[in-house]
CSV table of N, CA and C in Angstrom, one decimal:
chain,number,residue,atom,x,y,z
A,1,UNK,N,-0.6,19.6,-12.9
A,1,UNK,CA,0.3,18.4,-12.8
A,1,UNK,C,0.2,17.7,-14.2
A,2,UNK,N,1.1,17.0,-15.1
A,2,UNK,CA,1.3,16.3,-16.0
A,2,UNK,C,1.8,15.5,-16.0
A,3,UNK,N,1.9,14.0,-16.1
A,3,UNK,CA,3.0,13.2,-15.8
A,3,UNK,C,3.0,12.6,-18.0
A,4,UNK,N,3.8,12.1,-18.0
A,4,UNK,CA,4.0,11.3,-19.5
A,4,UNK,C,4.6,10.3,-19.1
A,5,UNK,N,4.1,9.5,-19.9
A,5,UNK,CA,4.8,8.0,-20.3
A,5,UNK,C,4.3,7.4,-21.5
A,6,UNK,N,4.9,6.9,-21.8
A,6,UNK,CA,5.0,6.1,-23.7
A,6,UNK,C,3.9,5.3,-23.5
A,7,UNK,N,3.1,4.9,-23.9
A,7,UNK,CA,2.0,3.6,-23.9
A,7,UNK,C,2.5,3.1,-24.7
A,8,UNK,N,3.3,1.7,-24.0
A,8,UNK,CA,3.7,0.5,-24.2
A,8,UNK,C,3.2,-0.4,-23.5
A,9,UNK,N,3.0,-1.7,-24.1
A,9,UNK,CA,2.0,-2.6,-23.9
A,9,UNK,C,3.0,-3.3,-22.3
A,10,UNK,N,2.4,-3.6,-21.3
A,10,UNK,CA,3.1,-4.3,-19.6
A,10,UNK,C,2.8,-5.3,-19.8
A,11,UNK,N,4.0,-5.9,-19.4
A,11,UNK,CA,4.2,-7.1,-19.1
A,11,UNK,C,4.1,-8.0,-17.4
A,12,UNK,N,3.3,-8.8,-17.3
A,12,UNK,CA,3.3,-9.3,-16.1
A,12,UNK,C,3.4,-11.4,-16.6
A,13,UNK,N,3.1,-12.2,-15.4
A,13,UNK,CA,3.6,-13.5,-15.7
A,13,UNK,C,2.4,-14.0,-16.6
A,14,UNK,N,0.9,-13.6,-16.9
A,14,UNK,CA,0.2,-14.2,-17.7
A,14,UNK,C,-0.7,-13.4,-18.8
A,15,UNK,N,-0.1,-11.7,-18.5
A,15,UNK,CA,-1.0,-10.8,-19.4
A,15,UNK,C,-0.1,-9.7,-20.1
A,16,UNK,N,-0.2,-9.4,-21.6
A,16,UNK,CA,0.4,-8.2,-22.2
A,16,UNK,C,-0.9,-7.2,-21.8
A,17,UNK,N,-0.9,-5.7,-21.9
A,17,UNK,CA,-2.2,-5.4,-21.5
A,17,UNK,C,-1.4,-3.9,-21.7
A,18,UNK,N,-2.6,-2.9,-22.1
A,18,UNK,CA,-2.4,-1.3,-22.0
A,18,UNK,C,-4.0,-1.1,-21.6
A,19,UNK,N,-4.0,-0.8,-20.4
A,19,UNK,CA,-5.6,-0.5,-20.5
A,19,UNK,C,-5.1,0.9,-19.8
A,20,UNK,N,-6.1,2.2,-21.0
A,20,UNK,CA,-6.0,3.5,-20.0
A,20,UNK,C,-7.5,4.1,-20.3
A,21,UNK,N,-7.6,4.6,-19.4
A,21,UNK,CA,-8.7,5.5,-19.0
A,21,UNK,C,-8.4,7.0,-19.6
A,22,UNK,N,-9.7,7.9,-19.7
A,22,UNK,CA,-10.0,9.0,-19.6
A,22,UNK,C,-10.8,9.4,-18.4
A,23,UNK,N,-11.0,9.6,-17.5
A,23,UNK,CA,-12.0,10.2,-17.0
A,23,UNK,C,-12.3,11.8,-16.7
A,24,UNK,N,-13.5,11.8,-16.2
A,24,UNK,CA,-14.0,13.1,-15.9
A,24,UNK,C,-14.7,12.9,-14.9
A,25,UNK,N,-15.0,13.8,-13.9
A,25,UNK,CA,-16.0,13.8,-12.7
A,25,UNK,C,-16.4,15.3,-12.1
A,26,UNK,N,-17.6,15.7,-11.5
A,26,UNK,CA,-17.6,17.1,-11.4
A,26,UNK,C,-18.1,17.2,-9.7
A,27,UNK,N,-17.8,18.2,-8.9
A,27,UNK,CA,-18.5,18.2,-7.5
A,27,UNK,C,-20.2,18.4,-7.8
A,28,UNK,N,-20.5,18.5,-6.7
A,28,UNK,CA,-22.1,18.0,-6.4
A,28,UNK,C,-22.5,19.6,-7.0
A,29,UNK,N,-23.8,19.7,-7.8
A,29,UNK,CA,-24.2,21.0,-8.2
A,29,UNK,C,-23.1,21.6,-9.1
A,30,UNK,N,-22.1,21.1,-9.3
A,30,UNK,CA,-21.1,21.5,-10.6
A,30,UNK,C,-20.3,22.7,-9.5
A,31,UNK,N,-20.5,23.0,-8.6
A,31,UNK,CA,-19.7,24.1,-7.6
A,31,UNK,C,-18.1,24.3,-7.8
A,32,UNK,N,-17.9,25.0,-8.2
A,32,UNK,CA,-16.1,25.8,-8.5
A,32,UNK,C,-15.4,25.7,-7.0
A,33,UNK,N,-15.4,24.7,-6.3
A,33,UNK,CA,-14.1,24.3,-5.3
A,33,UNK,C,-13.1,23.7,-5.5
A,34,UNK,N,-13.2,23.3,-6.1
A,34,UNK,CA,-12.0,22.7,-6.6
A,34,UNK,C,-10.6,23.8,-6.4
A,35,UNK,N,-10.0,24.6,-6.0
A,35,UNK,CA,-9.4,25.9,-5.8
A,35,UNK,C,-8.4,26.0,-5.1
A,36,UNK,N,-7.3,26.7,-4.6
A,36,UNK,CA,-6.3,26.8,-3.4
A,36,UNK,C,-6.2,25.4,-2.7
A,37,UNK,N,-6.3,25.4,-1.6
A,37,UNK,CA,-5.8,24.5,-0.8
A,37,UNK,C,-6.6,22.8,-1.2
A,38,UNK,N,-8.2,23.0,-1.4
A,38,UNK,CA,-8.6,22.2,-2.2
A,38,UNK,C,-8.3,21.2,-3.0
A,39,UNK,N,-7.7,22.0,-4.2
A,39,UNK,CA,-7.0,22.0,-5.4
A,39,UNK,C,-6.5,21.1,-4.8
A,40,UNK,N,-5.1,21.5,-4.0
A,40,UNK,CA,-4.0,20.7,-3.5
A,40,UNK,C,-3.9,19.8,-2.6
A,41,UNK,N,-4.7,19.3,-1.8
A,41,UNK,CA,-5.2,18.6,-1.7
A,41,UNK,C,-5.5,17.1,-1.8
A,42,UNK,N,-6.5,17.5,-3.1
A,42,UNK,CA,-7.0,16.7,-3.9
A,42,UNK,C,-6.1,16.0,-4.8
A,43,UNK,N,-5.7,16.7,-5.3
A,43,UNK,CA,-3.9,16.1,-6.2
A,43,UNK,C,-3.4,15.6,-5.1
A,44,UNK,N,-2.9,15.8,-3.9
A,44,UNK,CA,-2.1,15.3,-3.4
A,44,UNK,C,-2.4,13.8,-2.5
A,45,UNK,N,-4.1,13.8,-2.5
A,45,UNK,CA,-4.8,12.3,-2.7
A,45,UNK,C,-4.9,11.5,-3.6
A,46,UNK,N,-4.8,12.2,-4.6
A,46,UNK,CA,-5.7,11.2,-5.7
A,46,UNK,C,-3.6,10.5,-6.2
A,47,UNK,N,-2.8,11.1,-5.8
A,47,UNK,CA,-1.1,11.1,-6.1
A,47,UNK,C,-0.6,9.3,-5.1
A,48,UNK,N,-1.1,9.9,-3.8
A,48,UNK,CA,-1.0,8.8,-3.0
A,48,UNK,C,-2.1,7.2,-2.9
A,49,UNK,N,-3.2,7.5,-4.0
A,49,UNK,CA,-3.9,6.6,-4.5
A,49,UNK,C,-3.8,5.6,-5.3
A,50,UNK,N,-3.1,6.5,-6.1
A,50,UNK,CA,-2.3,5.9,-7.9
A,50,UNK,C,-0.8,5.0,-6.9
A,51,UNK,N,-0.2,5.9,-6.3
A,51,UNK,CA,1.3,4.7,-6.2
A,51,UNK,C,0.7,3.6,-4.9
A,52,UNK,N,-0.4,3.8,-4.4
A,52,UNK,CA,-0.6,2.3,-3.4
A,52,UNK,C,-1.5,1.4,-4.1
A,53,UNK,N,-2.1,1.9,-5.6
A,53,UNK,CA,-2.7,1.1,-6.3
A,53,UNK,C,-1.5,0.2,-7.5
A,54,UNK,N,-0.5,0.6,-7.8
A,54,UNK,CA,0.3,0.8,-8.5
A,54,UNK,C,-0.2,1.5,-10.1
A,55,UNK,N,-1.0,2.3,-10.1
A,55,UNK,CA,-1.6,3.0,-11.4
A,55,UNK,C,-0.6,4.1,-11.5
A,56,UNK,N,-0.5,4.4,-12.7
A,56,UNK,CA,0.4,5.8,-13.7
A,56,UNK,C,-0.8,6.7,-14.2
A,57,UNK,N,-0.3,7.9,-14.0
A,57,UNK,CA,-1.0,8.9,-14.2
A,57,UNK,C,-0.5,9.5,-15.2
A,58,UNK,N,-1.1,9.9,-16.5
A,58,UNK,CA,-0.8,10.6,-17.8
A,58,UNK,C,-0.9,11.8,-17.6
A,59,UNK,N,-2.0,11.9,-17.2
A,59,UNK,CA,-2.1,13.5,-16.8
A,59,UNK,C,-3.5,13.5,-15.7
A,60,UNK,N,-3.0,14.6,-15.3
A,60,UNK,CA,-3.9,14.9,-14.2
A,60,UNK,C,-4.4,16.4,-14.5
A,61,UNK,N,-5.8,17.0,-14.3
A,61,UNK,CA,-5.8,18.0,-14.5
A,61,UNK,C,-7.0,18.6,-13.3
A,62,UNK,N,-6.9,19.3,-12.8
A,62,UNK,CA,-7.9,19.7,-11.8
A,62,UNK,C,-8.1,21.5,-12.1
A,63,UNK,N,-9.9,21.4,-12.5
A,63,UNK,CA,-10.4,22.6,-12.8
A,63,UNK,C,-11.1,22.9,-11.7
A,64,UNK,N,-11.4,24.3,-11.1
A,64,UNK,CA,-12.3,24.5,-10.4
A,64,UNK,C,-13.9,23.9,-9.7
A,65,UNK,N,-14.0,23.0,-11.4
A,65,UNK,CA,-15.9,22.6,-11.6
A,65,UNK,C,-15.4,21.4,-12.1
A,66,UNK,N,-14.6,20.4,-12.1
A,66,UNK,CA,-14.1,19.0,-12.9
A,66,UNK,C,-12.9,18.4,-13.0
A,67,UNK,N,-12.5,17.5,-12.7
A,67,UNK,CA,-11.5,16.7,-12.6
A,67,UNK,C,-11.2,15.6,-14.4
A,68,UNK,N,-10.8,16.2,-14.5
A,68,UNK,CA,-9.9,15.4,-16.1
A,68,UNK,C,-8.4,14.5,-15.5
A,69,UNK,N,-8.6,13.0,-15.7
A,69,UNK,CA,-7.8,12.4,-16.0
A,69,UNK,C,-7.6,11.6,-16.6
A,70,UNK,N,-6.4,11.2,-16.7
A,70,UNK,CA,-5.7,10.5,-18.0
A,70,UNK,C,-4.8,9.0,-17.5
A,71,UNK,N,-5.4,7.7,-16.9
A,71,UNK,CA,-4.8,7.0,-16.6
A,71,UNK,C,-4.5,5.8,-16.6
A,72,UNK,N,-3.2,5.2,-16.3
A,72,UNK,CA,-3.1,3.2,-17.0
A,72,UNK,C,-3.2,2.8,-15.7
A,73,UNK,N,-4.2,1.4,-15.3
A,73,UNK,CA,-4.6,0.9,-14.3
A,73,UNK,C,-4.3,-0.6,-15.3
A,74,UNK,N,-4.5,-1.4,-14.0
A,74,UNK,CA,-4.5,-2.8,-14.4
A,74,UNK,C,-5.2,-3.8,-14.8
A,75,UNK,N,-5.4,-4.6,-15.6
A,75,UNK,CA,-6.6,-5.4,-16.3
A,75,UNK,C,-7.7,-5.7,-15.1
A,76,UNK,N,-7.3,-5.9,-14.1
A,76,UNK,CA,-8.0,-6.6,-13.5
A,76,UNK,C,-8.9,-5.7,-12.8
A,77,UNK,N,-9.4,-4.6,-13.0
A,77,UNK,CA,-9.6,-3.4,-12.3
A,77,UNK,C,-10.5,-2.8,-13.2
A,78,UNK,N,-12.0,-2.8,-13.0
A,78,UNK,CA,-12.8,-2.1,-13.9
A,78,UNK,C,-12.9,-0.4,-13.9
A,79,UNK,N,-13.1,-0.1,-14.7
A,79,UNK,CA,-13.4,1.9,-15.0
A,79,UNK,C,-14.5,2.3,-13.4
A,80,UNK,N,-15.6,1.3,-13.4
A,80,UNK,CA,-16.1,1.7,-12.3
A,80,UNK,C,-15.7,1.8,-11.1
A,81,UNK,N,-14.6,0.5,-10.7
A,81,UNK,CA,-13.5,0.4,-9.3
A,81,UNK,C,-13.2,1.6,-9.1
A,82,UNK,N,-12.8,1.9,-10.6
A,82,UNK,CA,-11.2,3.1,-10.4
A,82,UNK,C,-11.9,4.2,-9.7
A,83,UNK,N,-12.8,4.8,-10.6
A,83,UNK,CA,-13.5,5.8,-10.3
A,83,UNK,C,-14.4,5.9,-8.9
A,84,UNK,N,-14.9,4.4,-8.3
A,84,UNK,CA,-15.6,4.7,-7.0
A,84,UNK,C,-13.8,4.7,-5.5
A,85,UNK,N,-12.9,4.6,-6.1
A,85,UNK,CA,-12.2,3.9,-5.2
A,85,UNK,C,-11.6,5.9,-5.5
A,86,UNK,N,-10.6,6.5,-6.4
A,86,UNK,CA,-11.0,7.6,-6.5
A,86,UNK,C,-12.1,8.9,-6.0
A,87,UNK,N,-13.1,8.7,-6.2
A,87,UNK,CA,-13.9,9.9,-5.6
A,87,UNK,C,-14.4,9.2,-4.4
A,88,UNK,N,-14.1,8.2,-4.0
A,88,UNK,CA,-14.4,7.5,-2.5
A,88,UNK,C,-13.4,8.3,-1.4
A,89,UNK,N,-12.3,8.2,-1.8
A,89,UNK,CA,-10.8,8.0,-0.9
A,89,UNK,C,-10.9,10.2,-1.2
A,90,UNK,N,-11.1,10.6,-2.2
A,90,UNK,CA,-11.0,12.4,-1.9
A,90,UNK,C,-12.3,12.5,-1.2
A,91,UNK,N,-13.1,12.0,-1.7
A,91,UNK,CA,-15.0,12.8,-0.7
A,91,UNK,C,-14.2,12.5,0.7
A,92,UNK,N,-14.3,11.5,1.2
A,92,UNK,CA,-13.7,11.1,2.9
A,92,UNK,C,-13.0,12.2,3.3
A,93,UNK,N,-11.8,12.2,2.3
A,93,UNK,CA,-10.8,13.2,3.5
A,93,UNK,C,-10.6,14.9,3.0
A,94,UNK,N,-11.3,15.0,1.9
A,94,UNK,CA,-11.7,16.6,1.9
A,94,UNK,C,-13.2,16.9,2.8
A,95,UNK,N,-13.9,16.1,2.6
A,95,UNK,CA,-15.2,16.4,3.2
A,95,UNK,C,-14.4,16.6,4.8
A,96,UNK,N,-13.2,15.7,5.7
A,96,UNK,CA,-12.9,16.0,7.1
A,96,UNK,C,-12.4,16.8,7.0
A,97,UNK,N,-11.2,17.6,6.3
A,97,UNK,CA,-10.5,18.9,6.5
A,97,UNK,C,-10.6,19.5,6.2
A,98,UNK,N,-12.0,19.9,4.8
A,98,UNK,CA,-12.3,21.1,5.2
A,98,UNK,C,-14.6,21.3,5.3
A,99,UNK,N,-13.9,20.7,6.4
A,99,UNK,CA,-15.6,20.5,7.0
A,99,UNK,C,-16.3,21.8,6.7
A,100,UNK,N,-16.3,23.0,7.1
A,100,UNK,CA,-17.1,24.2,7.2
A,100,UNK,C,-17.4,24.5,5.4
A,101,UNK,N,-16.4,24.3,4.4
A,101,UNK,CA,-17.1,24.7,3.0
A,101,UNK,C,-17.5,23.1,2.5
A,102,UNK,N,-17.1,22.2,2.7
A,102,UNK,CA,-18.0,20.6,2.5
A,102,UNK,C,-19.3,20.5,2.9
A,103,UNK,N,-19.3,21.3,4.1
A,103,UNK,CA,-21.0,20.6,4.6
A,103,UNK,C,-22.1,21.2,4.2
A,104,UNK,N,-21.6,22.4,3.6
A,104,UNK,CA,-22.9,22.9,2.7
A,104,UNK,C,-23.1,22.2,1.8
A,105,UNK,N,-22.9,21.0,1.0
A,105,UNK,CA,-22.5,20.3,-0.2
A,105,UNK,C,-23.4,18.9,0.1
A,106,UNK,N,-24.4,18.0,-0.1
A,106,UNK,CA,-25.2,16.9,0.4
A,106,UNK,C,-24.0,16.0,0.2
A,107,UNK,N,-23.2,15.9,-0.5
A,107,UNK,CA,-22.3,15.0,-1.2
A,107,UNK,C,-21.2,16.0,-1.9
A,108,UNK,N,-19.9,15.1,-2.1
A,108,UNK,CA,-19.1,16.1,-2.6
A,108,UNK,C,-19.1,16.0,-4.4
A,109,UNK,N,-18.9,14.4,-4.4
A,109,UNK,CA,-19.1,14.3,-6.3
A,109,UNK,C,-20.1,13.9,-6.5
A,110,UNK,N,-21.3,14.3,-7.9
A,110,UNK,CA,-22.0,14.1,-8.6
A,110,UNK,C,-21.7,12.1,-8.8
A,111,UNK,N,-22.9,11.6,-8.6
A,111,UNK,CA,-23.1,10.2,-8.8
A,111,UNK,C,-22.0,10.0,-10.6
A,112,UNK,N,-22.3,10.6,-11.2
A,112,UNK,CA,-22.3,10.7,-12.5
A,112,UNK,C,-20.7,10.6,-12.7
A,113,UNK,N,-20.5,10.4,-14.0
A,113,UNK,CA,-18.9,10.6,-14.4
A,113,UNK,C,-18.7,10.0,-15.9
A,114,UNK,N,-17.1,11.0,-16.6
A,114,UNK,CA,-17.3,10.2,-17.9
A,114,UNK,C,-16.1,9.4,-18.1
A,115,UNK,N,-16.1,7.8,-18.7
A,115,UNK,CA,-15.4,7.6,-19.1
A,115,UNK,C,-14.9,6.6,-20.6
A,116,UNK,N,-14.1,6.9,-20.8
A,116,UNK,CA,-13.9,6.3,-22.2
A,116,UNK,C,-12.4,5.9,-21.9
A,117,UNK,N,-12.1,4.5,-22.9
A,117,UNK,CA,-11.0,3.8,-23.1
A,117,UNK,C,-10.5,4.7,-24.1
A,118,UNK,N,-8.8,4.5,-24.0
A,118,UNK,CA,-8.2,4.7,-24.8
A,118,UNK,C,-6.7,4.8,-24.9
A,119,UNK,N,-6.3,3.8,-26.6
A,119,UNK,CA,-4.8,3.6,-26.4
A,119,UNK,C,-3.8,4.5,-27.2
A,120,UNK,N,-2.8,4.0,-27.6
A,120,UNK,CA,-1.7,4.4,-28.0
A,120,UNK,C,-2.2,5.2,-29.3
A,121,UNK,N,-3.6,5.3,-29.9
A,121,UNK,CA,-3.8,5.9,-31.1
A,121,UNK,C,-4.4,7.1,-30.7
A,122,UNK,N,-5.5,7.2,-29.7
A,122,UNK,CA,-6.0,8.1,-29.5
A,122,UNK,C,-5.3,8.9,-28.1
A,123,UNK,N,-4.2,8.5,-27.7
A,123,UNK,CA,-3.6,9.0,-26.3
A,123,UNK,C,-3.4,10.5,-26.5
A,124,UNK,N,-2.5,10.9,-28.2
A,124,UNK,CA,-1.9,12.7,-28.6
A,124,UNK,C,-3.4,13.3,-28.4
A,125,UNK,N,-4.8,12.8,-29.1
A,125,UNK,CA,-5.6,13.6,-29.0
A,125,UNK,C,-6.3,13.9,-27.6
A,126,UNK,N,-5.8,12.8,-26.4
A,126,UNK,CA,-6.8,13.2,-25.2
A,126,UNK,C,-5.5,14.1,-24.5
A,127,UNK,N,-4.7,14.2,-24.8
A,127,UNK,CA,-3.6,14.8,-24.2
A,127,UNK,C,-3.6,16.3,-24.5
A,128,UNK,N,-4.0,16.3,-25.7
A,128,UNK,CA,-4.1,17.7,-26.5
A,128,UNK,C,-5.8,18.2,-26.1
A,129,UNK,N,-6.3,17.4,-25.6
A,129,UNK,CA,-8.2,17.7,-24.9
A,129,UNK,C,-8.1,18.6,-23.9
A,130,UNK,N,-7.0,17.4,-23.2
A,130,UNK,CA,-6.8,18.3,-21.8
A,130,UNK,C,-6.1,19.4,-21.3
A,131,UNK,N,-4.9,19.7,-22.2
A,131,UNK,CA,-4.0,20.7,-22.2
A,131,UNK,C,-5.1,21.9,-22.7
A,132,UNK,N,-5.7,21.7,-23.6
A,132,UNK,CA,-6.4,22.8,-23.9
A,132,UNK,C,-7.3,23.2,-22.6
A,133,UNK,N,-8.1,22.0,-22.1
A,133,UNK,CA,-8.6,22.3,-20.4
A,133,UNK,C,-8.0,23.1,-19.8
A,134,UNK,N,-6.7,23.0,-20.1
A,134,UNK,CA,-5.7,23.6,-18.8
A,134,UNK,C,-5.9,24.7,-19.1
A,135,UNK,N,-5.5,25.1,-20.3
A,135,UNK,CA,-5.0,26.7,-21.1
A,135,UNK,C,-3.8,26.7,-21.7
A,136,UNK,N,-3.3,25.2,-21.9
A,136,UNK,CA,-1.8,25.3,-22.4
A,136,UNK,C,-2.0,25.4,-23.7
């Protein structure tokens, strides 16, 4: 999945603001599930996450062993929110549906995760990070 949009600075009644994220996060033991139905899934949570949060997704990329994203959330919302409110809302409902390959797993994501800010200068270079992720 790829979404684009221009980083331009939003406007609301008391703040101009571009705040985007990089993140990364990996499953527990670095385990390659991430895969088929998984895969899909997981995008299709982390999809309905972003539009009830109102956050834009730059890119989305889901590897077997890691999750790469690329996203503009709102000032008022720290990197750590994003990220526990994210692997909060997929651990819950992949861990129920697909219970039998989950529960061999103590946990589904690694405590850990990376993230770094970044705007309109560095946005071609994390875009071009992650396409390479892909294989594009």
């Amino acid at each position: 999945m790829e979404k684009t949009s221009t980083l331009q600075y939003q406007r609301d009644e008391h703040r101009v603001h571009l705040i985007v994220y990089h993140l990364i996060w990996c499953p527990r033991r670095r385990k390659a599930i991430l895969t088929g139905p998984i895969k899909e899934r997981c995008q299709q949570i982390l999809e309905e996450k972003y539009l009830e949060k109102g956050w834009s997704i730059l890119t989305l990329a889901i590897q077997p062993d890691h999750i790469h994203l690329f996203i503009r959330v709102w000032p008022s919302e720290s990197t750590a929110d994003v990220v526990k409110e994210l692997k909060g809302i997929t651990s819950f409902h992949l861990r129920r549906e697909f219970a039998p390959i989950m529960k061999k797993m103590p946990s589904t994501w690694t405590r850990s995760y990376f993230a770094s800010t970044a705007g309109a200068v560095s946005a071609e270079t994390i875009q071009h990070y992650i396409n390479a992720q892909k294989g594009i």
